[in-house]
Every structure is written in C-alpha cells, then in structure tokens.
C-alpha cells in the first residue's frame, strides 16, 4: 500500500496555444474557432524544444483548433481532446478587446466584472477544478494540457488552491510553457512562461 504522504505527486504542464489574429490584436477569443497565424505556428514548433525533454504520461488538448494545432506542432498529434479545457465563453464580449470595453467602463476588469451572457468566473473555475482533480487522482507523473490564456491562468490559480480571480496575477504569452508541481506537499509553480 502506498503511503499518501510519500507518494509521488503529479506535475501538470501547461502549453498555451500559439498566436491567432485575435490574440495578437487583444480581442477576447473564447469559443470562436480561429486558426493560428504563421507566427503562432512557429511559436508552437519552438515550444517543442522545451517539451521534448519531458516524457508525458497523458497529453490533453482543448478541442478548439488553435489548441489542437499547437499540440500537433509541438509534437503531440494524438493529444486527447478535453472539452473542459476550452477558453472562457466571453458571451457578448467575444471578439471585443478590453480596451474597447473600458471606453464605456474605465474600471472594467474581466476578473471582477465578468462578461454579459457568457460564463461566470466560477463556472470556468469549476471546469478547471475537474481537470485538477483528474490530474491529482491519475497516479501519473507528468500531464500536459494545451489550452488557452484565461483558462490556463484560472487553472493555475485552482492548482495553487487560490480563488479563481487570482489568475489575474499569472500573465501567460502565446505558446508559453509552464509547470505546476509541488514544494514538498504544497502546490507550487515550478516553471512559468518558458
């Protein structure tokens, strides 16, 4: 029988998808299924250099094509589609930049104000919690998830056992790699934005 105090703890690796036209322009891109730009494809290929050093027991990807293509170019064409890993549904703010929203509401922050007719922050966090639980219960060493900017930041907050709004502190560029792991038994960020 394995002692839970000394049992190995999984690491969750995150790869944000490469650049799209909307990520480049700062427009909220939730469920709109945009392709990668040429630069985004190159970013995904470059991410492979970081990920090649790791033997992953499980690779998950958002089913949206920008994430699937990033997974493919990073060396994981057979990544398992994980519907819970889609980006925040931005509702009425889909395709709009926060700068434009702030013209009408200078105090606007998605983390505190949310989005009209889309998902709440708590709904996104509930999806992230299910992924965290799956990884923690998996008994695997290394899991990679290819996902999206806001979702990955919320996933990180939940891994760290923080409120989902604390994801606002974790800036994550396109096609950047992060590792969530442990400081002894405390959930921690091991690497960020490689």
Coordinates of N, CA, C and O in Angstrom, one line a residue:
X1 N 0.8 -1.2 0.0 CA 0.0 0.0 0.0 C 0.9 1.2 0.0 O 1.8 1.3 0.8
X2 N 0.5 2.2 -0.8 CA 1.3 3.4 -1.0 C 0.9 4.4 0.1 O -0.2 4.7 0.4
X3 N 2.0 5.0 0.7 CA 1.7 6.0 1.8 C 1.4 7.3 1.1 O 2.3 7.8 0.3
X4 N 0.2 7.9 1.3 CA -0.1 9.2 0.6 C 0.8 10.3 1.0 O 1.0 11.2 0.2
X5 N 1.5 10.2 2.1 CA 2.4 11.3 2.5 C 3.7 11.2 1.7 O 4.4 12.2 1.5
X6 N 4.1 10.0 1.2 CA 5.4 9.9 0.4 C 5.1 9.6 -1.1 O 6.1 9.4 -1.8
X7 N 3.9 9.4 -1.4 CA 3.6 9.0 -2.8 C 4.0 10.1 -3.8 O 4.0 11.3 -3.4
X8 N 4.5 9.8 -5.0 CA 4.9 10.8 -5.9 C 3.7 11.7 -6.3 O 2.5 11.2 -6.3
X9 N 3.9 12.9 -6.5 CA 2.9 13.8 -6.9 C 3.0 14.2 -8.4 O 4.1 14.5 -8.8
X10 N 1.9 14.3 -9.1 CA 2.0 14.6 -10.5 C 2.4 16.1 -10.7 O 2.1 16.9 -9.9
X11 N 2.9 16.3 -11.9 CA 3.2 17.7 -12.4 C 2.2 17.9 -13.5 O 2.0 17.0 -14.4
X12 N 1.6 19.1 -13.5 CA 0.7 19.5 -14.6 C 1.5 20.5 -15.4 O 1.8 21.6 -14.9
X13 N 1.8 20.2 -16.7 CA 2.4 21.1 -17.6 C 1.3 21.8 -18.4 O 0.4 21.2 -18.8
X14 N 1.5 23.1 -18.7 CA 0.5 23.9 -19.5 C 1.2 24.4 -20.7 O 2.3 25.0 -20.5
X15 N 0.6 24.3 -21.8 CA 1.1 25.0 -23.0 C -0.1 25.8 -23.5 O -1.1 25.3 -23.9
X16 N 0.1 27.1 -23.5 CA -0.9 28.0 -24.2 C -0.8 27.9 -25.7 O 0.3 27.8 -26.2
X17 N -1.9 27.9 -26.4 CA -1.9 27.8 -27.8 C -1.1 29.0 -28.4 O -0.9 30.1 -27.8
X18 N -0.6 28.8 -29.7 CA 0.1 29.9 -30.3 C -0.8 31.0 -30.7 O -2.0 31.0 -30.6
X19 N -0.1 32.1 -31.3 CA -0.8 33.3 -31.7 C -1.9 33.1 -32.7 O -1.7 32.3 -33.6
X20 N -3.0 33.8 -32.5 CA -4.1 33.9 -33.5 C -4.2 35.4 -33.9 O -3.6 36.2 -33.2
X21 N -5.0 35.7 -34.9 CA -5.2 37.1 -35.2 C -5.8 37.9 -34.0 O -5.4 39.0 -33.7
X22 N -6.7 37.3 -33.3 CA -7.3 37.9 -32.2 C -6.5 38.0 -31.0 O -6.5 39.0 -30.2
X23 N -5.6 37.0 -30.7 CA -4.7 37.1 -29.5 C -3.7 38.2 -29.8 O -3.3 39.0 -28.9
X24 N -3.3 38.4 -31.1 CA -2.4 39.4 -31.5 C -3.0 40.8 -31.3 O -2.3 41.7 -30.8
X25 N -4.3 40.9 -31.6 CA -4.9 42.3 -31.5 C -5.5 42.5 -30.1 O -6.0 43.6 -29.9
X26 N -5.5 41.5 -29.3 CA -6.1 41.7 -27.9 C -7.6 41.5 -27.8 O -8.2 41.9 -26.8
X27 N -8.2 40.9 -28.8 CA -9.6 40.6 -28.8 C -9.9 39.4 -28.0 O -9.1 38.4 -28.1
X28 N -10.9 39.4 -27.2 CA -11.3 38.2 -26.4 C -11.7 37.1 -27.4 O -12.6 37.3 -28.3
X29 N -11.0 35.9 -27.3 CA -11.3 34.8 -28.2 C -11.7 33.6 -27.3 O -10.8 32.9 -26.8
X30 N -13.0 33.4 -27.2 CA -13.5 32.3 -26.4 C -13.7 31.1 -27.2 O -12.8 30.3 -27.5
X31 N -14.9 30.9 -27.7 CA -15.2 29.8 -28.5 C -15.2 29.9 -30.0 O -15.4 29.0 -30.7
X32 N -14.8 31.2 -30.4 CA -14.6 31.4 -31.9 C -13.4 30.5 -32.3 O -12.3 30.6 -31.6
X33 N -13.6 29.7 -33.3 CA -12.5 28.7 -33.6 C -11.6 29.2 -34.6 O -11.6 28.8 -35.8
X34 N -10.7 30.1 -34.2 CA -9.7 30.7 -35.1 C -8.5 29.8 -35.3 O -8.1 29.1 -34.4
X35 N -7.9 29.9 -36.5 CA -6.6 29.2 -36.7 C -5.4 30.0 -36.2 O -5.5 31.2 -35.8
X36 N -4.3 29.3 -36.1 CA -3.1 30.0 -35.7 C -2.6 30.9 -36.9 O -2.8 30.6 -38.0
X37 N -1.9 32.0 -36.5 CA -1.2 32.7 -37.6 C 0.1 32.0 -37.9 O 0.4 31.0 -37.3
X38 N 0.8 32.4 -38.9 CA 2.1 31.8 -39.3 C 3.0 31.9 -38.1 O 3.7 31.0 -37.8
X39 N 3.0 33.1 -37.4 CA 3.8 33.3 -36.2 C 3.4 32.3 -35.1 O 4.3 31.7 -34.5
X40 N 2.1 32.1 -35.0 CA 1.6 31.2 -34.0 C 2.1 29.8 -34.2 O 2.4 29.0 -33.3
X41 N 2.1 29.4 -35.5 CA 2.6 28.0 -35.9 C 4.1 27.9 -35.5 O 4.5 26.9 -35.0
X42 N 4.8 28.9 -35.8 CA 6.3 28.9 -35.5 C 6.5 28.9 -33.9 O 7.3 28.1 -33.4
X43 N 5.7 29.6 -33.2 CA 5.7 29.6 -31.7 C 5.5 28.1 -31.2 O 6.2 27.7 -30.3
X44 N 4.5 27.4 -31.8 CA 4.2 26.1 -31.3 C 5.4 25.1 -31.6 O 5.7 24.3 -30.8
X45 N 6.0 25.3 -32.8 CA 7.2 24.5 -33.1 C 8.3 24.8 -32.1 O 9.0 23.9 -31.6
X46 N 8.5 26.0 -31.7 CA 9.5 26.4 -30.8 C 9.2 25.8 -29.4 O 10.2 25.4 -28.6
X47 N 8.0 25.8 -29.0 CA 7.6 25.2 -27.7 C 8.0 23.7 -27.6 O 8.3 23.2 -26.5
X48 N 8.1 23.1 -28.7 CA 8.5 21.7 -28.7 C 9.9 21.5 -28.1 O 10.2 20.5 -27.5
X49 N 10.8 22.5 -28.3 CA 12.1 22.4 -27.7 C 12.1 22.2 -26.2 O 12.9 21.6 -25.6
X50 N 11.2 22.9 -25.5 CA 11.0 22.8 -24.1 C 10.4 21.5 -23.7 O 10.8 20.8 -22.7
X51 N 9.4 21.1 -24.4 CA 8.6 19.9 -24.1 C 9.3 18.6 -24.4 O 9.0 17.6 -23.8
X52 N 10.2 18.6 -25.4 CA 10.9 17.4 -25.8 C 11.6 16.7 -24.7 O 11.9 15.5 -24.7
X53 N 12.0 17.5 -23.7 CA 12.8 17.0 -22.6 C 12.0 16.2 -21.6 O 12.5 15.6 -20.6
X54 N 10.6 16.1 -21.7 CA 9.8 15.5 -20.8 C 9.0 14.3 -21.4 O 8.5 14.4 -22.5
X55 N 8.9 13.3 -20.6 CA 8.1 12.1 -21.0 C 6.7 12.3 -20.4 O 6.6 12.1 -19.2
X56 N 5.7 12.6 -21.2 CA 4.4 12.8 -20.7 C 3.6 11.5 -20.7 O 3.6 10.7 -21.7
X57 N 2.9 11.3 -19.6 CA 2.0 10.1 -19.4 C 0.7 10.3 -20.1 O 0.0 9.4 -20.5
X58 N 0.3 11.6 -20.2 CA -1.0 11.9 -20.7 C -0.9 13.3 -21.3 O -0.3 14.2 -20.7
X59 N -1.4 13.5 -22.5 CA -1.5 14.8 -23.2 C -2.9 15.1 -23.5 O -3.6 14.4 -24.2
X60 N -3.4 16.2 -23.0 CA -4.8 16.7 -23.2 C -4.7 18.0 -24.0 O -3.8 18.7 -23.9
X61 N -5.7 18.2 -24.8 CA -5.8 19.5 -25.5 C -7.3 20.0 -25.6 O -8.2 19.1 -25.7
X62 N -7.5 21.3 -25.5 CA -8.8 21.8 -25.8 C -9.1 21.4 -27.2 O -8.3 21.3 -28.1
X63 N -10.4 21.1 -27.5 CA -10.8 20.7 -28.8 C -10.8 21.8 -29.9 O -11.0 21.6 -31.1
X64 N -10.6 23.1 -29.4 CA -10.6 24.2 -30.4 C -9.3 24.1 -31.3 O -8.2 23.8 -30.8
X65 N -9.5 24.5 -32.5 CA -8.4 24.2 -33.5 C -7.1 24.9 -33.2 O -6.0 24.4 -33.5
X66 N -7.1 26.1 -32.6 CA -5.9 26.7 -32.3 C -5.0 25.9 -31.2 O -3.8 25.9 -31.3
X67 N -5.7 25.3 -30.3 CA -5.0 24.4 -29.3 C -4.6 23.1 -30.0 O -3.5 22.6 -29.8
X68 N -5.5 22.5 -30.7 CA -5.2 21.2 -31.4 C -4.0 21.3 -32.3 O -3.1 20.5 -32.3
X69 N -3.9 22.4 -33.1 CA -2.8 22.7 -34.0 C -1.5 22.9 -33.2 O -0.5 22.5 -33.6
X70 N -1.6 23.6 -32.1 CA -0.5 23.9 -31.3 C 0.1 22.6 -30.7 O 1.3 22.3 -30.8
X71 N -0.8 21.7 -30.3 CA -0.4 20.4 -29.8 C 0.3 19.6 -30.9 O 1.3 19.0 -30.6
X72 N -0.3 19.6 -32.0 CA 0.3 18.9 -33.2 C 1.7 19.4 -33.5 O 2.6 18.6 -33.6
X73 N 1.8 20.7 -33.6 CA 3.1 21.2 -34.0 C 4.2 21.1 -32.9 O 5.4 21.1 -33.1
X74 N 3.7 21.0 -31.6 CA 4.6 20.8 -30.5 C 5.0 19.3 -30.3 O 5.8 19.0 -29.5
X75 N 4.4 18.5 -31.2 CA 4.8 17.1 -31.2 C 3.8 16.1 -30.6 O 4.1 14.9 -30.3
X76 N 2.6 16.5 -30.4 CA 1.5 15.7 -29.8 C 0.3 15.6 -30.7 O -0.8 16.1 -30.3
X77 N 0.4 15.0 -31.9 CA -0.8 15.0 -32.8 C -1.9 14.1 -32.3 O -3.0 14.3 -32.7
X78 N -1.6 13.2 -31.3 CA -2.6 12.3 -30.8 C -3.1 12.8 -29.4 O -3.7 11.9 -28.7
X79 N -3.0 14.0 -29.1 CA -3.4 14.5 -27.8 C -4.9 14.3 -27.6 O -5.7 14.4 -28.6
X80 N -5.3 13.9 -26.5 CA -6.7 13.6 -26.1 C -7.5 14.9 -26.0 O -7.1 15.8 -25.2
X81 N -8.6 15.0 -26.7 CA -9.5 16.2 -26.6 C -10.1 16.2 -25.2 O -10.7 15.3 -24.8
X82 N -10.0 17.4 -24.6 CA -10.6 17.6 -23.3 C -11.6 18.8 -23.4 O -11.1 20.0 -23.3
X83 N -12.9 18.6 -23.5 CA -13.8 19.7 -23.7 C -13.8 20.6 -22.5 O -14.2 21.8 -22.7
X84 N -13.5 20.2 -21.3 CA -13.4 21.1 -20.2 C -12.4 22.2 -20.3 O -12.4 23.2 -19.6
X85 N -11.4 22.0 -21.2 CA -10.3 22.9 -21.4 C -10.5 24.0 -22.4 O -9.6 24.8 -22.7
X86 N -11.7 24.2 -22.9 CA -12.0 25.3 -23.8 C -11.8 26.6 -23.1 O -11.8 26.7 -21.9
X87 N -11.6 27.7 -23.8 CA -11.5 29.0 -23.2 C -12.8 29.5 -22.6 O -13.9 29.0 -22.9
X88 N -12.7 30.5 -21.8 CA -13.8 31.2 -21.2 C -14.8 31.6 -22.3 O -14.4 32.1 -23.3
X89 N -16.1 31.3 -22.1 CA -17.1 31.8 -23.0 C -17.4 33.2 -22.7 O -18.0 33.5 -21.7
X90 N -16.9 34.1 -23.6 CA -16.9 35.6 -23.3 C -18.3 36.2 -23.6 O -18.5 37.4 -23.5
X91 N -19.2 35.4 -24.1 CA -20.6 35.9 -24.3 C -20.6 37.1 -25.2 O -20.0 37.1 -26.3
X92 N -21.2 38.2 -24.8 CA -21.3 39.5 -25.6 C -19.9 40.1 -25.9 O -19.8 41.0 -26.8
X93 N -18.9 39.7 -25.1 CA -17.6 40.4 -25.3 C -16.7 39.6 -26.3 O -15.5 39.9 -26.5
X94 N -17.2 38.5 -26.8 CA -16.4 37.7 -27.8 C -16.0 38.6 -29.0 O -16.8 39.3 -29.6
X95 N -14.7 38.6 -29.3 CA -14.2 39.4 -30.4 C -14.0 40.9 -30.1 O -13.5 41.6 -30.9
X96 N -14.2 41.3 -28.8 CA -14.0 42.7 -28.4 C -12.8 42.7 -27.5 O -12.5 41.8 -26.7
X97 N -12.1 43.8 -27.6 CA -10.9 44.0 -26.7 C -11.3 44.7 -25.4 O -12.3 45.4 -25.3
X98 N -10.6 44.4 -24.3 CA -10.9 45.0 -23.0 C -10.7 46.6 -23.1 O -11.3 47.3 -22.4
X99 N -9.8 47.0 -24.0 CA -9.6 48.4 -24.2 C -10.8 49.1 -24.7 O -11.2 50.2 -24.2
X100 N -11.5 48.4 -25.6 CA -12.8 49.0 -26.1 C -13.8 49.0 -25.1 O -14.6 50.0 -24.9
X101 N -13.9 47.9 -24.3 CA -14.9 47.9 -23.2 C -14.6 49.0 -22.2 O -15.6 49.6 -21.7
X102 N -13.4 49.3 -21.9 CA -13.0 50.3 -20.9 C -13.3 51.8 -21.4 O -13.4 52.7 -20.6
X103 N -13.6 51.9 -22.7 CA -14.1 53.2 -23.2 C -15.4 53.6 -22.5 O -15.7 54.8 -22.3
X104 N -16.3 52.6 -22.3 CA -17.6 52.8 -21.7 C -17.5 52.6 -20.2 O -18.3 53.2 -19.4
X105 N -16.6 51.7 -19.7 CA -16.5 51.4 -18.3 C -15.0 51.4 -18.0 O -14.3 50.4 -18.0
X106 N -14.4 52.6 -17.6 CA -13.0 52.7 -17.3 C -12.5 51.7 -16.3 O -11.3 51.4 -16.2
X107 N -13.3 51.3 -15.4 CA -12.9 50.4 -14.3 C -13.0 48.9 -14.6 O -12.6 48.1 -13.8
X108 N -13.4 48.6 -15.8 CA -13.6 47.2 -16.2 C -12.4 46.3 -16.1 O -11.3 46.6 -16.6
X109 N -12.5 45.2 -15.4 CA -11.6 44.1 -15.4 C -12.4 42.8 -15.5 O -13.4 42.6 -14.7
X110 N -12.0 41.9 -16.4 CA -12.8 40.7 -16.6 C -12.8 39.9 -15.3 O -13.8 39.2 -15.0
X111 N -11.8 40.0 -14.5 CA -11.7 39.2 -13.3 C -12.7 39.6 -12.2 O -13.0 38.8 -11.3
X112 N -13.1 40.8 -12.3 CA -14.1 41.3 -11.3 C -15.5 41.6 -11.9 O -16.5 41.4 -11.2
X113 N -15.5 42.0 -13.1 CA -16.8 42.4 -13.8 C -17.4 41.3 -14.6 O -18.6 41.3 -14.9
X114 N -16.6 40.3 -15.0 CA -17.1 39.2 -15.8 C -17.5 39.6 -17.2 O -17.1 40.6 -17.7
X115 N -18.4 38.8 -17.8 CA -18.8 39.1 -19.2 C -20.4 38.9 -19.3 O -20.9 37.9 -18.7
X116 N -21.1 39.7 -20.0 CA -22.5 39.6 -20.1 C -22.8 38.4 -21.1 O -22.2 38.2 -22.1
X117 N -23.8 37.6 -20.6 CA -24.3 36.5 -21.5 C -23.2 35.4 -21.8 O -23.3 34.7 -22.8
X118 N -22.2 35.3 -20.9 CA -21.2 34.3 -21.1 C -21.1 33.5 -19.8 O -22.0 33.5 -19.0
X119 N -19.9 32.8 -19.7 CA -19.7 32.1 -18.4 C -19.3 33.0 -17.3 O -18.6 34.0 -17.5
X120 N -19.6 32.6 -16.1 CA -19.1 33.3 -14.9 C -17.7 32.8 -14.6 O -17.3 31.7 -15.1
X121 N -17.0 33.6 -13.9 CA -15.6 33.1 -13.5 C -15.7 31.8 -12.7 O -14.9 30.9 -12.9
X122 N -16.7 31.7 -11.9 CA -16.9 30.5 -11.1 C -17.2 29.3 -12.0 O -16.8 28.1 -11.7
X123 N -17.9 29.5 -13.1 CA -18.2 28.4 -14.0 C -16.9 27.9 -14.7 O -16.7 26.7 -14.8
X124 N -16.1 28.8 -15.1 CA -14.8 28.5 -15.7 C -13.9 27.7 -14.6 O -13.3 26.7 -14.9
X125 N -13.9 28.2 -13.4 CA -13.1 27.6 -12.3 C -13.6 26.2 -12.0 O -12.8 25.3 -11.7
X126 N -14.9 26.0 -12.1 CA -15.5 24.6 -11.9 C -14.9 23.6 -13.0 O -14.6 22.5 -12.6
X127 N -14.8 24.1 -14.2 CA -14.2 23.2 -15.2 C -12.7 23.0 -14.9 O -12.2 21.8 -15.0
X128 N -12.0 24.0 -14.5 CA -10.6 23.8 -14.1 C -10.4 22.9 -12.9 O -9.5 22.1 -12.9
X129 N -11.3 23.0 -12.0 CA -11.3 22.1 -10.8 C -11.4 20.7 -11.2 O -10.7 19.8 -10.6
X130 N -12.2 20.4 -12.2 CA -12.4 19.0 -12.6 C -11.1 18.4 -13.2 O -10.7 17.3 -13.1
X131 N -10.4 19.3 -14.0 CA -9.1 18.9 -14.6 C -8.1 18.7 -13.5 O -7.3 17.7 -13.5
X132 N -8.0 19.6 -12.5 CA -7.0 19.5 -11.4 C -7.3 18.2 -10.7 O -6.4 17.4 -10.4
X133 N -8.6 17.9 -10.4 CA -8.9 16.6 -9.7 C -8.5 15.4 -10.5 O -7.9 14.4 -10.0
X134 N -8.7 15.5 -11.8 CA -8.4 14.3 -12.7 C -6.8 14.1 -12.6 O -6.4 12.9 -12.5
X135 N -6.1 15.2 -12.7 CA -4.6 15.0 -12.7 C -4.2 14.5 -11.3 O -3.3 13.6 -11.2
X136 N -4.7 15.0 -10.2 CA -4.3 14.6 -8.9 C -4.6 13.2 -8.6 O -3.9 12.5 -7.9
X137 N -5.7 12.7 -9.2 CA -6.2 11.3 -8.9 C -5.6 10.3 -9.9 O -5.8 9.1 -9.8
X138 N -4.9 10.8 -10.9 CA -4.4 10.0 -12.0 C -3.3 9.0 -11.7 O -3.2 7.9 -12.3
X139 N -2.5 9.3 -10.7 CA -1.4 8.5 -10.4 C -0.2 8.6 -11.4 O 0.7 7.9 -11.4
X140 N -0.4 9.6 -12.3 CA 0.6 9.8 -13.4 C 1.7 10.8 -12.9 O 1.5 11.5 -12.0
X141 N 2.8 10.8 -13.6 CA 3.9 11.7 -13.2 C 3.8 13.0 -13.9 O 3.9 14.1 -13.2
X142 N 3.6 13.0 -15.2 CA 3.6 14.3 -16.0 C 2.4 14.3 -16.9 O 2.3 13.4 -17.8
X143 N 1.6 15.3 -16.8 CA 0.4 15.5 -17.7 C 0.6 16.9 -18.3 O 1.0 17.9 -17.7
X144 N 0.4 16.9 -19.6 CA 0.4 18.2 -20.4 C -1.0 18.5 -20.8 O -1.7 17.6 -21.3
X145 N -1.3 19.8 -20.7 CA -2.6 20.3 -21.3 C -2.3 21.5 -22.2 O -1.5 22.4 -21.8
X146 N -2.8 21.4 -23.4 CA -2.7 22.5 -24.3 C -4.0 23.3 -24.3 O -5.1 22.7 -24.6
X147 N -4.0 24.5 -23.9 CA -5.2 25.2 -23.6 C -5.1 26.7 -24.0 O -4.3 27.0 -24.9
X148 N -5.8 27.6 -23.3 CA -6.0 29.0 -23.6 C -5.5 29.9 -22.5 O -5.4 29.4 -21.4
X149 N -5.4 31.2 -22.8 CA -4.8 32.1 -21.9 C -5.5 32.3 -20.6 O -5.0 31.9 -19.5
X150 N -6.8 32.8 -20.6 CA -7.5 32.9 -19.4 C -7.8 31.6 -18.7 O -7.6 31.5 -17.5
X151 N -8.1 30.6 -19.4 CA -8.4 29.3 -18.8 C -7.2 28.8 -18.1 O -7.3 28.3 -17.0
X152 N -6.0 28.9 -18.7 CA -4.8 28.4 -18.1 C -4.4 29.2 -16.8 O -3.9 28.6 -15.9
X153 N -4.7 30.4 -16.8 CA -4.4 31.2 -15.6 C -5.4 30.9 -14.5 O -5.0 30.8 -13.3
X154 N -6.6 30.6 -14.8 CA -7.6 30.1 -13.8 C -7.2 28.7 -13.3 O -7.2 28.4 -12.1
X155 N -6.8 27.9 -14.2 CA -6.4 26.5 -13.9 C -5.2 26.6 -12.9 O -5.1 25.8 -11.9
X156 N -4.3 27.5 -13.2 CA -3.1 27.7 -12.3 C -3.6 28.1 -10.9 O -3.1 27.6 -9.9
X157 N -4.5 29.1 -10.8 CA -5.0 29.6 -9.5 C -5.6 28.4 -8.8 O -5.4 28.2 -7.6
X158 N -6.4 27.6 -9.4 CA -7.0 26.5 -8.8 C -6.0 25.4 -8.3 O -6.2 24.8 -7.3
X159 N -5.0 25.1 -9.2 CA -4.0 24.2 -8.8 C -3.3 24.7 -7.4 O -3.0 23.9 -6.5
X160 N -3.1 26.0 -7.3 CA -2.5 26.6 -6.1 C -3.5 26.7 -5.0 O -3.1 27.3 -3.9
X161 N -4.7 26.3 -5.2 CA -5.8 26.4 -4.2 C -6.1 27.8 -3.9 O -6.5 28.2 -2.7
X162 N -6.0 28.7 -4.9 CA -6.4 30.1 -4.8 C -7.8 30.4 -5.4 O -8.2 29.6 -6.2
X163 N -8.3 31.5 -5.0 CA -9.6 31.9 -5.7 C -9.3 32.1 -7.2 O -8.2 32.5 -7.6
X164 N -10.3 31.8 -8.0 CA -10.1 31.9 -9.5 C -9.6 33.2 -10.0 O -8.9 33.4 -10.9
X165 N -10.1 34.3 -9.3 CA -9.7 35.7 -9.7 C -8.2 35.9 -9.5 O -7.7 36.8 -10.2
X166 N -7.6 35.1 -8.7 CA -6.1 35.3 -8.6 C -5.4 34.9 -9.8 O -4.2 35.2 -9.9
X167 N -6.0 34.3 -10.8 CA -5.4 34.0 -12.1 C -5.0 35.3 -12.8 O -4.1 35.3 -13.6
X168 N -5.5 36.4 -12.3 CA -5.1 37.7 -12.9 C -3.6 38.0 -12.7 O -3.0 38.8 -13.4
X169 N -3.0 37.3 -11.8 CA -1.6 37.6 -11.5 C -0.6 36.8 -12.3 O 0.6 37.0 -12.2
X170 N -1.1 35.9 -13.2 CA -0.3 35.0 -13.9 C -0.3 35.3 -15.4 O -1.1 34.7 -16.2
X171 N 0.4 36.3 -15.9 CA 0.5 36.6 -17.3 C 1.1 35.4 -18.1 O 2.1 34.9 -17.7
X172 N 0.4 35.1 -19.2 CA 0.9 34.0 -20.0 C 0.8 34.3 -21.5 O -0.3 34.4 -22.0
X173 N 2.0 34.4 -22.1 CA 2.0 34.7 -23.5 C 1.7 33.5 -24.4 O 1.6 32.3 -23.9
X174 N 1.5 33.7 -25.6 CA 1.1 32.6 -26.6 C 2.3 31.6 -26.7 O 3.4 32.0 -26.7
X175 N 1.9 30.4 -26.7 CA 2.8 29.2 -26.9 C 3.9 29.2 -25.8 O 4.9 28.6 -26.0
X176 N 3.5 29.7 -24.6 CA 4.5 29.6 -23.5 C 4.2 28.3 -22.6 O 3.0 27.9 -22.5
X177 N 5.2 27.8 -22.1 CA 5.1 26.5 -21.3 C 5.3 26.8 -19.8 O 6.1 27.6 -19.4
X178 N 4.4 26.2 -19.0 CA 4.5 26.3 -17.5 C 4.4 24.9 -16.9 O 3.9 24.0 -17.5
X179 N 5.0 24.8 -15.7 CA 4.9 23.6 -15.0 C 4.3 23.9 -13.6 O 4.9 24.7 -12.9
X180 N 3.3 23.2 -13.2 CA 2.7 23.3 -11.9 C 3.1 22.0 -11.2 O 2.9 20.9 -11.7
X181 N 3.6 22.1 -10.0 CA 4.0 21.0 -9.2 C 3.9 21.2 -7.8 O 2.9 21.7 -7.3
X182 N 5.0 21.0 -7.1 CA 5.0 20.9 -5.6 C 6.2 21.5 -5.0 O 7.3 21.3 -5.5
X183 N 6.1 22.1 -3.8 CA 7.1 22.4 -2.9 C 6.9 21.5 -1.7 O 6.0 21.8 -0.9
X184 N 7.5 20.3 -1.7 CA 7.2 19.3 -0.8 C 5.7 18.8 -1.0 O 5.4 18.2 -2.0
X185 N 4.8 19.2 -0.1 CA 3.4 18.8 -0.3 C 2.5 20.0 -0.7 O 1.3 19.9 -0.7
X186 N 3.1 21.2 -0.9 CA 2.4 22.4 -1.2 C 2.3 22.6 -2.7 O 3.4 22.6 -3.3
X187 N 1.1 22.8 -3.3 CA 1.1 23.1 -4.7 C 1.9 24.3 -5.0 O 1.8 25.3 -4.3
X188 N 2.6 24.3 -6.1 CA 3.5 25.4 -6.4 C 3.7 25.5 -7.9 O 3.4 24.6 -8.7
X189 N 4.2 26.7 -8.3 CA 4.6 26.9 -9.7 C 6.1 26.5 -9.8 O 6.9 27.1 -9.0
X190 N 6.4 25.6 -10.6 CA 7.8 25.1 -10.8 C 8.5 25.9 -11.9 O 9.6 26.4 -11.7
X191 N 7.8 26.2 -13.0 CA 8.3 27.0 -14.1 C 7.2 27.8 -14.7 O 6.1 27.3 -14.7
X192 N 7.5 29.0 -15.1 CA 6.4 29.8 -15.7 C 6.9 30.5 -17.0 O 8.0 31.1 -17.0
X193 N 6.2 30.4 -18.0 CA 6.4 31.2 -19.3 C 7.6 30.8 -20.0 O 8.2 31.7 -20.6
X194 N 8.0 29.6 -20.0 CA 9.2 29.2 -20.8 C 8.9 29.2 -22.3 O 7.8 29.0 -22.7

